[in-house]
Amino acid sequence: MKQATLFNAVIDAPFGKVGIRVQDDALREIVYLPESIPNVTPDTPLARAAVEQIEQYFANAATKFTLPLAPVGTAFQQRVWQAIDGIAPGVVLTYGQLAKQLGSVPRAIGQACGANYFPILIPCHRVVGASGIGGFSNHAGDGFFRNVKRWLLTHEGASYP
């Protein structure tokens, strides 16, 4: 990976940019970035594959991802992420609904969502608050990250409280 860029690829997204980090033979992280960040041409075959699949998702919300993911997160976070991965495009669950499924509490589900290293691929945007869209990527309030979440949900045809 080029140290100067910190990302193996940065691409345009309908809501800003997406940064992609790879490590060895696995995807390490996906990061939402503002439009002001310069694009970075993919510098590895895996980064190129990630770009292709993410761009395919932007064209078709039903895209299935087949990228190898680095083993990150706690056992609980991984359990939450696995459950989130099973939520179909256009379907929305509340933090409370997912917590009930997993025998947990909404706050813990929200924290695990916020710690997700692979947004879009593990679609934490499909989990919302009981009274509205909720936070996103460990950011509360309105702003860039909540607008990303709105765009992703709208792109998938989801309705949310």
Short mmCIF file of C-alpha atoms in Angstrom, two decimals:
data_model
loop_
_atom_site.label_atom_id
_atom_site.label_comp_id
_atom_site.label_asym_id
_atom_site.label_seq_id
_atom_site.Cartn_x
_atom_site.Cartn_y
_atom_site.Cartn_z
CA MET A 1 0.00 0.00 0.00
CA LYS A 2 1.23 3.48 -0.78
CA GLN A 3 1.93 5.16 2.55
CA ALA A 4 1.28 8.65 1.20
CA THR A 5 -2.34 7.89 0.34
CA LEU A 6 -3.29 5.58 3.24
CA PHE A 7 -5.78 3.90 0.89
CA ASN A 8 -5.30 1.26 -1.76
CA ALA A 9 -8.13 2.93 -3.70
CA VAL A 10 -10.43 5.92 -3.38
CA ILE A 11 -13.42 6.13 -5.70
CA ASP A 12 -16.29 8.48 -6.39
CA ALA A 13 -19.59 7.60 -4.76
CA PRO A 14 -23.01 9.21 -5.16
CA PHE A 15 -22.62 10.65 -1.64
CA GLY A 16 -18.90 11.55 -1.66
CA LYS A 17 -16.02 9.07 -1.85
CA VAL A 18 -15.25 5.54 -0.69
CA GLY A 19 -11.79 4.63 0.55
CA ILE A 20 -10.62 1.02 0.39
CA ARG A 21 -7.82 -0.54 2.42
CA VAL A 22 -6.47 -4.02 1.83
CA GLN A 23 -3.96 -6.01 3.81
CA ASP A 24 -2.33 -9.15 2.49
CA ASP A 25 -5.09 -11.10 0.74
CA ALA A 26 -8.10 -9.55 2.50
CA LEU A 27 -10.09 -6.37 2.53
CA ARG A 28 -9.15 -4.48 5.71
CA GLU A 29 -11.54 -1.53 5.73
CA ILE A 30 -14.06 0.55 3.79
CA VAL A 31 -14.28 4.23 4.75
CA TYR A 32 -16.79 6.90 3.73
CA LEU A 33 -14.95 10.07 2.75
CA PRO A 34 -15.95 13.60 1.71
CA GLU A 35 -15.76 14.66 -1.95
CA SER A 36 -12.65 16.74 -1.24
CA ILE A 37 -10.44 13.62 -0.88
CA PRO A 38 -8.55 12.87 -4.10
CA ASN A 39 -9.22 9.63 -5.95
CA VAL A 40 -6.60 6.88 -5.78
CA THR A 41 -6.28 4.34 -8.57
CA PRO A 42 -6.48 0.78 -7.17
CA ASP A 43 -2.96 -0.45 -6.52
CA THR A 44 -3.61 -4.18 -6.02
CA PRO A 45 -5.81 -6.77 -7.73
CA LEU A 46 -7.92 -7.04 -4.56
CA ALA A 47 -8.41 -3.26 -4.39
CA ARG A 48 -9.44 -3.36 -8.06
CA ALA A 49 -11.96 -6.14 -7.34
CA ALA A 50 -13.36 -4.16 -4.41
CA VAL A 51 -13.78 -1.08 -6.60
CA GLU A 52 -15.55 -3.12 -9.28
CA GLN A 53 -17.98 -4.71 -6.80
CA ILE A 54 -18.74 -1.46 -4.97
CA GLU A 55 -19.35 0.35 -8.27
CA GLN A 56 -21.61 -2.53 -9.30
CA TYR A 57 -23.55 -2.02 -6.02
CA PHE A 58 -23.99 1.68 -6.87
CA ALA A 59 -25.58 0.56 -10.15
CA ASN A 60 -27.57 -2.34 -8.63
CA ALA A 61 -28.43 -2.53 -4.92
CA ALA A 62 -28.92 -6.32 -5.15
CA THR A 63 -25.20 -6.88 -5.83
CA LYS A 64 -23.66 -9.78 -3.91
CA PHE A 65 -20.15 -9.17 -2.61
CA THR A 66 -17.52 -11.90 -2.84
CA LEU A 67 -14.52 -10.15 -1.33
CA PRO A 68 -12.35 -11.77 1.35
CA LEU A 69 -12.67 -9.82 4.61
CA ALA A 70 -9.94 -9.53 7.24
CA PRO A 71 -10.84 -11.14 10.58
CA VAL A 72 -11.54 -8.06 12.71
CA GLY A 73 -13.79 -7.17 15.63
CA THR A 74 -14.82 -8.90 18.81
CA ALA A 75 -16.81 -12.14 18.85
CA PHE A 76 -19.96 -10.13 19.68
CA GLN A 77 -19.35 -7.64 16.86
CA GLN A 78 -18.81 -10.49 14.42
CA ARG A 79 -22.11 -12.06 15.54
CA VAL A 80 -23.93 -8.77 14.98
CA TRP A 81 -22.26 -8.24 11.60
CA GLN A 82 -23.21 -11.76 10.52
CA ALA A 83 -26.85 -11.03 11.41
CA ILE A 84 -26.72 -7.70 9.55
CA ASP A 85 -25.26 -9.45 6.53
CA GLY A 86 -28.46 -11.51 6.39
CA ILE A 87 -30.71 -8.43 6.00
CA ALA A 88 -31.79 -8.17 2.36
CA PRO A 89 -31.60 -4.92 0.37
CA GLY A 90 -34.72 -2.84 0.94
CA VAL A 91 -35.37 -4.41 4.35
CA VAL A 92 -34.85 -2.38 7.52
CA LEU A 93 -34.67 -3.59 11.12
CA THR A 94 -34.49 -1.44 14.23
CA TYR A 95 -31.64 -1.78 16.70
CA GLY A 96 -34.21 -3.21 19.12
CA GLN A 97 -35.46 -5.84 16.66
CA LEU A 98 -31.94 -7.00 15.92
CA ALA A 99 -31.10 -6.95 19.64
CA LYS A 100 -34.09 -9.18 20.37
CA GLN A 101 -32.99 -11.64 17.65
CA LEU A 102 -29.50 -11.81 19.14
CA GLY A 103 -30.46 -11.72 22.84
CA SER A 104 -28.78 -8.36 23.35
CA VAL A 105 -29.72 -4.72 23.89
CA PRO A 106 -30.19 -1.97 21.29
CA ARG A 107 -27.22 0.13 22.49
CA ALA A 108 -24.81 -2.81 22.04
CA ILE A 109 -26.18 -3.43 18.56
CA GLY A 110 -25.71 0.24 17.70
CA GLN A 111 -22.13 0.17 18.95
CA ALA A 112 -21.36 -2.93 16.90
CA CYS A 113 -22.92 -1.27 13.84
CA GLY A 114 -20.75 1.78 14.38
CA ALA A 115 -17.63 -0.38 14.63
CA ASN A 116 -18.30 -2.10 11.27
CA TYR A 117 -15.09 -2.13 9.20
CA PHE A 118 -16.94 -3.03 5.99
CA PRO A 119 -19.92 -0.71 5.45
CA ILE A 120 -21.82 -1.38 2.23
CA LEU A 121 -20.49 -4.97 2.23
CA ILE A 122 -21.90 -5.58 5.73
CA PRO A 123 -24.95 -3.33 5.39
CA CYS A 124 -25.24 -1.72 8.83
CA HIS A 125 -27.22 1.09 7.16
CA ARG A 126 -30.17 -1.35 7.16
CA VAL A 127 -30.42 -1.03 10.95
CA VAL A 128 -32.23 2.10 12.15
CA GLY A 129 -33.59 3.63 15.34
CA ALA A 130 -37.11 2.88 16.55
CA SER A 131 -38.15 6.50 16.01
CA GLY A 132 -36.10 7.39 12.94
CA ILE A 133 -32.99 6.77 10.95
CA GLY A 134 -30.63 6.68 13.92
CA GLY A 135 -26.90 7.38 13.85
CA PHE A 136 -24.38 5.97 11.43
CA SER A 137 -20.72 4.99 11.61
CA ASN A 138 -20.55 6.07 15.26
CA HIS A 139 -21.70 9.58 14.33
CA ALA A 140 -24.84 11.00 15.91
CA GLY A 141 -26.88 13.89 14.61
CA ASP A 142 -27.40 15.04 11.07
CA GLY A 143 -24.53 15.53 8.71
CA PHE A 144 -22.37 13.68 6.22
CA PHE A 145 -22.64 10.17 7.67
CA ARG A 146 -26.39 10.29 8.18
CA ASN A 147 -26.76 11.57 4.60
CA VAL A 148 -24.72 8.56 3.42
CA LYS A 149 -27.10 6.28 5.34
CA ARG A 150 -30.13 8.01 3.79
CA TRP A 151 -28.67 7.63 0.31
CA LEU A 152 -27.92 3.91 0.83
CA LEU A 153 -31.42 3.22 2.15
CA THR A 154 -33.07 5.19 -0.64
CA HIS A 155 -30.87 3.43 -3.22
CA GLU A 156 -32.15 0.09 -1.91
CA GLY A 157 -35.77 1.23 -1.92
CA ALA A 158 -36.07 0.92 1.86
CA SER A 159 -38.61 2.78 3.93
CA TYR A 160 -37.72 3.61 7.48
CA PRO A 161 -39.37 5.37 10.41
#
